[in-house]
């Protein structure tokens, strides 16, 4: 299709936005990567930088296509679709990686991950089968592509929205409900910023009604660069809040340990009254794999232990035995499965 002067102007504007947001997003990605112990072994880092590279390459390729530098060849369409597949799959997996930070149900997390991969892969395959013939002006596929292309964008947008909603629910359930009130800020921020992410999907769908079908593809790098910027901003916020929460919990534990020693009361010989002591233990485990040098999110629990004994000797023995057990256990547990933590060490 011949590109009009308006198409060229809109394409240049979209390319400019991609480069501008891309610079800011690259800076955020560099800051996160530079503080990691071994970023080359982090799948999260690879996905982030791959997403940035794909967005840049797609923006340039589409701009050259609209400018007429690249011809309307089969190889061009296949290349664009391959970039689009990586773009879609990686941004959704980055969102799921964020969910992994706050959830302990590894089975459900894996289910969400594989359902997302399966659903989006089916969408990718269908687009390969319809998009290319439709843009090569093969009659039955032209009208089908106009309808199915919009449906696929709605499916992807709903998937994105559902993942963000699940993340918000997990933060409320796992963190805020357990007394970590600092994470209210995370809930509020994610709720507002998720609307921007959904708006980017709306932008893509809206540009599909332009006369030149290639122009709407130019807005894909814009939308997904903004989405990646959102994810990196969320990562920085989670890191900051989790570090503040862990620091506050450790300071509280230090004072509680001192106070609990003075609260232990033992009954005399033959006294059958129950005795109580407040027990607090420190947790020194390393970060979980999902946090990957971004801090640690923990739950704080306080136990009241009641001991009833007929003799002072048996009381002392019971308390000594329980204290020994506490030395080996922890009552501040990370929000990840213990096996996951061991694997990350």
Coordinates of C-alpha atoms in Angstrom, one line a residue:
X1 CA 0.0 0.0 0.0
X2 CA 1.2 3.5 -0.9
X3 CA 2.1 5.6 2.1
X4 CA 0.6 9.1 2.3
X5 CA 2.4 12.1 3.8
X6 CA 0.1 11.7 6.8
X7 CA 1.2 8.1 7.2
X8 CA 4.9 9.2 7.1
X9 CA 4.4 11.9 9.7
X10 CA 2.5 9.6 12.1
X11 CA 5.2 6.9 11.6
X12 CA 7.9 9.4 12.4
X13 CA 6.1 10.5 15.6
X14 CA 5.7 6.9 16.7
X15 CA 9.4 6.2 16.0
X16 CA 10.3 9.3 18.1
X17 CA 8.2 8.2 21.0
X18 CA 9.8 4.7 20.8
X19 CA 13.3 6.2 20.9
X20 CA 12.4 8.6 23.8
X21 CA 10.8 6.0 26.0
X22 CA 13.4 3.5 24.9
X23 CA 16.2 5.7 26.3
X24 CA 14.4 6.1 29.7
X25 CA 13.7 2.3 29.8
X26 CA 17.2 1.4 28.9
X27 CA 18.5 3.6 31.8
X28 CA 16.2 1.8 34.2
X29 CA 17.3 -1.6 32.9
X30 CA 20.9 -0.7 33.2
X31 CA 20.5 0.4 36.9
X32 CA 18.7 -2.9 37.7
X33 CA 21.3 -5.0 35.9
X34 CA 24.3 -3.2 37.4
X35 CA 23.4 -4.0 41.0
X36 CA 22.9 -7.7 40.4
X37 CA 25.6 -10.2 41.5
X38 CA 25.6 -12.2 38.3
X39 CA 23.1 -10.7 35.7
X40 CA 24.3 -13.0 33.0
X41 CA 22.6 -15.9 34.8
X42 CA 19.3 -14.0 35.3
X43 CA 16.5 -14.9 32.9
X44 CA 14.7 -11.7 33.9
X45 CA 17.7 -9.6 32.7
X46 CA 17.8 -11.5 29.4
X47 CA 14.1 -10.9 28.8
X48 CA 14.3 -7.2 29.6
X49 CA 17.2 -6.5 27.3
X50 CA 15.8 -8.7 24.6
X51 CA 12.5 -6.8 24.8
X52 CA 14.4 -3.5 24.4
X53 CA 16.3 -4.8 21.4
X54 CA 13.2 -6.2 19.7
X55 CA 11.3 -3.0 20.2
X56 CA 14.1 -1.0 18.7
X57 CA 14.6 -3.3 15.7
X58 CA 10.8 -3.5 15.0
X59 CA 10.5 0.3 15.2
X60 CA 13.3 0.8 12.6
X61 CA 12.1 -2.0 10.3
X62 CA 8.5 -0.7 10.2
X63 CA 9.6 2.8 9.6
X64 CA 11.8 1.7 6.7
X65 CA 8.9 -0.3 5.3
X66 CA 6.6 2.7 5.4
X67 CA 9.2 4.9 3.9
X68 CA 9.5 2.4 1.0
X69 CA 13.0 1.4 1.7
X70 CA 11.9 -2.2 2.3
X71 CA 9.7 -3.7 -0.3
X72 CA 6.5 -5.7 0.2
X73 CA 8.2 -9.0 0.4
X74 CA 7.4 -12.2 2.2
X75 CA 10.6 -12.1 4.2
X76 CA 9.7 -8.6 5.6
X77 CA 6.4 -9.9 6.9
X78 CA 8.0 -13.0 8.4
X79 CA 10.7 -10.9 10.1
X80 CA 8.1 -8.5 11.6
X81 CA 6.0 -11.4 12.9
X82 CA 9.0 -13.1 14.5
X83 CA 9.9 -9.8 16.3
X84 CA 6.2 -9.5 17.4
X85 CA 6.2 -13.0 18.9
X86 CA 9.3 -12.3 21.0
X87 CA 7.8 -8.9 22.0
X88 CA 4.5 -10.4 23.2
X89 CA 5.9 -13.5 24.9
X90 CA 8.6 -11.7 26.9
X91 CA 6.5 -8.8 28.2
X92 CA 3.9 -11.3 29.6
X93 CA 6.6 -13.4 31.2
X94 CA 8.1 -10.3 32.8
X95 CA 4.7 -9.6 34.4
X96 CA 4.6 -13.2 35.6
X97 CA 8.0 -12.8 37.1
X98 CA 6.7 -9.9 39.1
X99 CA 3.8 -12.1 40.4
X100 CA 6.5 -14.7 41.4
X101 CA 7.9 -12.3 43.9
X102 CA 4.7 -12.2 46.0
X103 CA 3.2 -15.7 45.7
X104 CA 4.1 -18.9 47.5
X105 CA 1.9 -21.2 45.4
X106 CA 4.5 -22.5 42.9
X107 CA 2.1 -24.9 41.3
X108 CA -0.4 -22.2 40.5
X109 CA 2.4 -19.9 39.3
X110 CA 3.6 -22.6 36.9
X111 CA 0.1 -23.1 35.7
X112 CA -0.3 -19.4 35.0
X113 CA 3.0 -19.4 33.2
X114 CA 2.2 -22.3 31.0
X115 CA -1.4 -21.3 30.3
X116 CA -0.1 -17.9 29.2
X117 CA 2.6 -19.4 27.0
X118 CA 0.1 -21.9 25.5
X119 CA -2.6 -19.2 24.8
X120 CA -0.3 -16.7 23.3
X121 CA 1.5 -19.3 21.2
X122 CA -1.9 -20.3 19.7
X123 CA -2.5 -16.6 18.9
X124 CA 1.0 -16.3 17.4
X125 CA 0.4 -19.3 15.2
X126 CA -3.0 -18.1 14.0
X127 CA -1.6 -14.7 13.1
X128 CA 1.2 -16.3 11.1
X129 CA -1.4 -18.2 9.2
X130 CA -3.7 -15.2 8.5
X131 CA -1.6 -12.1 8.7
X132 CA 0.9 -12.9 5.9
X133 CA -1.7 -14.1 3.3
X134 CA -3.9 -11.1 4.2
X135 CA -1.1 -8.6 3.5
X136 CA -0.2 -10.4 0.3
X137 CA -3.7 -9.6 -0.9
X138 CA -4.9 -13.2 -1.1
X139 CA -8.7 -12.6 -1.2
X140 CA -10.2 -15.0 1.4
X141 CA -7.6 -13.8 4.0
X142 CA -7.9 -10.1 3.6
X143 CA -11.2 -9.7 5.3
X144 CA -10.5 -12.4 7.8
X145 CA -7.2 -10.7 8.8
X146 CA -9.0 -7.4 9.4
X147 CA -11.3 -9.1 11.9
X148 CA -9.0 -11.6 13.5
X149 CA -6.2 -9.1 14.0
X150 CA -8.4 -7.0 16.3
X151 CA -9.6 -10.1 18.2
X152 CA -6.0 -11.2 18.9
X153 CA -5.2 -7.7 20.3
X154 CA -8.2 -7.9 22.6
X155 CA -7.1 -11.4 23.8
X156 CA -3.6 -10.2 24.5
X157 CA -4.9 -7.1 26.3
X158 CA -7.2 -9.2 28.5
X159 CA -4.3 -11.5 29.4
X160 CA -2.2 -8.5 30.4
X161 CA -5.1 -7.1 32.5
X162 CA -5.8 -10.4 34.2
X163 CA -2.1 -10.9 35.2
X164 CA -2.1 -7.4 36.7
X165 CA -5.3 -8.0 38.6
X166 CA -3.9 -11.3 40.0
X167 CA -0.8 -9.5 41.2
X168 CA -2.9 -6.9 43.0
X169 CA -4.9 -9.6 44.7
X170 CA -1.8 -11.5 45.8
X171 CA -0.2 -8.3 47.3
X172 CA -3.4 -7.7 49.3
X173 CA -3.7 -11.3 50.4
X174 CA -0.1 -12.1 51.1
X175 CA 1.3 -8.8 52.3
X176 CA -1.2 -6.2 53.3
X177 CA -3.4 -8.7 55.1
X178 CA -0.4 -9.9 57.1
X179 CA 0.4 -6.5 58.4
X180 CA 2.9 -5.2 55.9
X181 CA 1.1 -1.9 55.4
X182 CA 3.9 -0.4 53.4
X183 CA 2.6 -2.5 50.4
X184 CA -0.6 -0.5 50.3
X185 CA 1.5 2.0 48.2
X186 CA 2.4 -0.9 45.8
X187 CA -1.3 -1.8 45.4
X188 CA -2.2 1.8 44.7
X189 CA 0.6 2.4 42.3
X190 CA 0.0 -0.9 40.4
X191 CA -3.7 -0.2 40.1
X192 CA -3.1 3.2 38.5
X193 CA -0.2 2.1 36.3
X194 CA -2.1 -1.0 35.2
X195 CA -4.6 1.3 33.6
X196 CA -1.8 2.8 31.5
X197 CA -0.8 -0.6 30.4
X198 CA -4.3 -1.4 29.3
X199 CA -4.5 2.0 27.6
X200 CA -1.5 0.9 25.5
X201 CA -3.4 -2.1 24.3
X202 CA -6.3 0.3 23.5
X203 CA -3.9 2.5 21.6
X204 CA -2.9 -0.5 19.4
X205 CA -6.5 -1.5 18.8
X206 CA -7.4 2.1 17.9
X207 CA -4.6 2.5 15.4
X208 CA -5.8 -0.6 13.6
X209 CA -8.6 1.5 12.1
X210 CA -6.2 3.6 10.2
X211 CA -6.2 3.2 6.4
X212 CA -2.6 2.1 6.2
X213 CA -2.3 -1.2 8.0
X214 CA 1.4 -0.8 8.4
X215 CA 1.1 2.4 10.5
X216 CA -0.6 0.6 13.4
X217 CA 2.3 -1.8 13.6
X218 CA 4.6 1.2 14.1
X219 CA 2.8 1.7 17.4
X220 CA 3.6 -1.7 18.8
X221 CA 7.2 -0.7 19.8
X222 CA 5.7 2.4 21.5
X223 CA 3.2 0.5 23.5
X224 CA 5.5 -2.3 24.5
X225 CA 8.4 0.0 25.4
X226 CA 5.9 1.8 27.8
X227 CA 4.8 -1.5 29.2
X228 CA 8.4 -2.5 29.9
X229 CA 9.1 0.9 31.5
X230 CA 6.1 0.2 33.8
X231 CA 7.5 -3.2 34.7
X232 CA 10.9 -1.8 35.6
X233 CA 9.3 1.0 37.6
X234 CA 7.3 -1.7 39.5
X235 CA 10.5 -3.6 40.1
X236 CA 12.2 -0.6 41.6
X237 CA 9.2 0.1 43.8
X238 CA 9.0 -3.5 45.1
X239 CA 12.7 -3.5 45.8
X240 CA 12.5 -0.2 47.8
X241 CA 9.4 -1.2 49.8
X242 CA 10.6 -4.8 50.5
X243 CA 14.0 -3.5 51.8
X244 CA 12.3 -1.0 54.1
X245 CA 9.9 -3.7 55.4
X246 CA 12.7 -6.1 56.1
X247 CA 14.7 -3.4 57.9
X248 CA 11.7 -2.5 60.0
X249 CA 11.0 -6.1 60.8
X250 CA 14.6 -6.8 61.9
X251 CA 14.7 -3.7 64.1
X252 CA 11.4 -4.8 65.7
X253 CA 12.7 -8.3 66.2
X254 CA 15.8 -6.9 68.0
X255 CA 13.7 -5.0 70.6
X256 CA 11.2 -7.9 70.9
X257 CA 14.0 -10.4 71.6
X258 CA 15.2 -8.2 74.5
X259 CA 11.7 -7.7 75.8
X260 CA 10.7 -11.4 75.6
X261 CA 13.6 -12.4 77.9
X262 CA 12.0 -10.4 80.7
X263 CA 8.5 -11.8 80.1
X264 CA 9.3 -15.5 80.8
X265 CA 7.7 -16.6 84.0
X266 CA 8.0 -20.0 85.7
X267 CA 5.7 -21.5 88.2
X268 CA 7.0 -23.0 91.5
X269 CA 7.1 -26.7 92.3
X270 CA 3.7 -28.3 92.1
X271 CA 2.1 -25.1 90.6
X272 CA -0.3 -26.1 87.8
X273 CA -0.9 -22.6 86.4
X274 CA 0.0 -22.2 82.8
X275 CA 3.1 -20.1 82.0
X276 CA 3.7 -18.1 78.9
X277 CA 6.6 -16.7 77.0
X278 CA 6.8 -14.7 73.8
X279 CA 9.3 -16.1 71.3
X280 CA 10.8 -14.2 68.4
X281 CA 13.4 -15.6 66.1
X282 CA 15.6 -14.0 63.4
X283 CA 15.6 -15.2 59.8
X284 CA 18.8 -15.2 58.0
X285 CA 18.0 -17.0 54.8
X286 CA 19.1 -15.5 51.5
X287 CA 17.0 -13.9 48.8
X288 CA 14.7 -16.1 46.8
X289 CA 15.2 -16.7 43.1
X290 CA 12.3 -14.6 42.0
X291 CA 13.6 -11.5 43.8
X292 CA 17.1 -11.9 42.2
X293 CA 18.9 -9.2 44.3
X294 CA 15.8 -7.1 44.6
X295 CA 15.4 -7.5 48.4
X296 CA 13.3 -9.9 50.4
X297 CA 9.6 -9.9 51.3
X298 CA 8.9 -11.7 54.5
X299 CA 6.0 -12.4 56.8
X300 CA 6.3 -11.7 60.6
X301 CA 4.7 -14.1 63.1
X302 CA 4.7 -14.0 66.8
X303 CA 4.0 -17.2 68.9
X304 CA 2.8 -17.4 72.5
X305 CA 4.1 -20.6 74.1
X306 CA 2.3 -21.9 77.2
X307 CA 4.1 -24.4 79.4
X308 CA 2.5 -26.2 82.3
X309 CA 4.6 -28.5 84.5
X310 CA 4.6 -30.1 88.0
X311 CA 8.1 -29.3 88.8
X312 CA 10.6 -26.5 88.2
X313 CA 13.1 -29.0 86.8
X314 CA 10.7 -30.2 84.1
X315 CA 9.8 -26.6 83.3
X316 CA 13.4 -25.6 82.7
X317 CA 14.0 -28.7 80.6
X318 CA 10.9 -28.0 78.5
X319 CA 11.9 -24.4 77.9
X320 CA 15.4 -25.3 77.1
X321 CA 14.2 -27.9 74.6
X322 CA 11.9 -25.4 72.9
X323 CA 14.5 -22.7 72.9
X324 CA 16.9 -25.0 71.2
X325 CA 14.3 -25.8 68.5
X326 CA 13.8 -22.1 67.9
X327 CA 17.5 -21.6 67.4
X328 CA 17.2 -23.9 64.4
X329 CA 13.9 -22.6 63.1
X330 CA 12.7 -19.2 62.0
X331 CA 9.4 -17.4 62.5
X332 CA 10.0 -14.9 59.8
X333 CA 9.5 -16.8 56.6
X334 CA 10.0 -15.6 53.0
X335 CA 7.0 -15.6 50.8
X336 CA 8.5 -18.3 48.6
X337 CA 8.7 -22.0 49.0
X338 CA 11.8 -23.2 51.1
X339 CA 12.9 -25.5 48.3
X340 CA 13.0 -22.5 46.0
X341 CA 15.2 -20.6 48.4
X342 CA 17.6 -23.5 48.8
X343 CA 18.0 -23.7 45.0
X344 CA 18.8 -20.0 44.8
X345 CA 21.7 -20.3 47.3

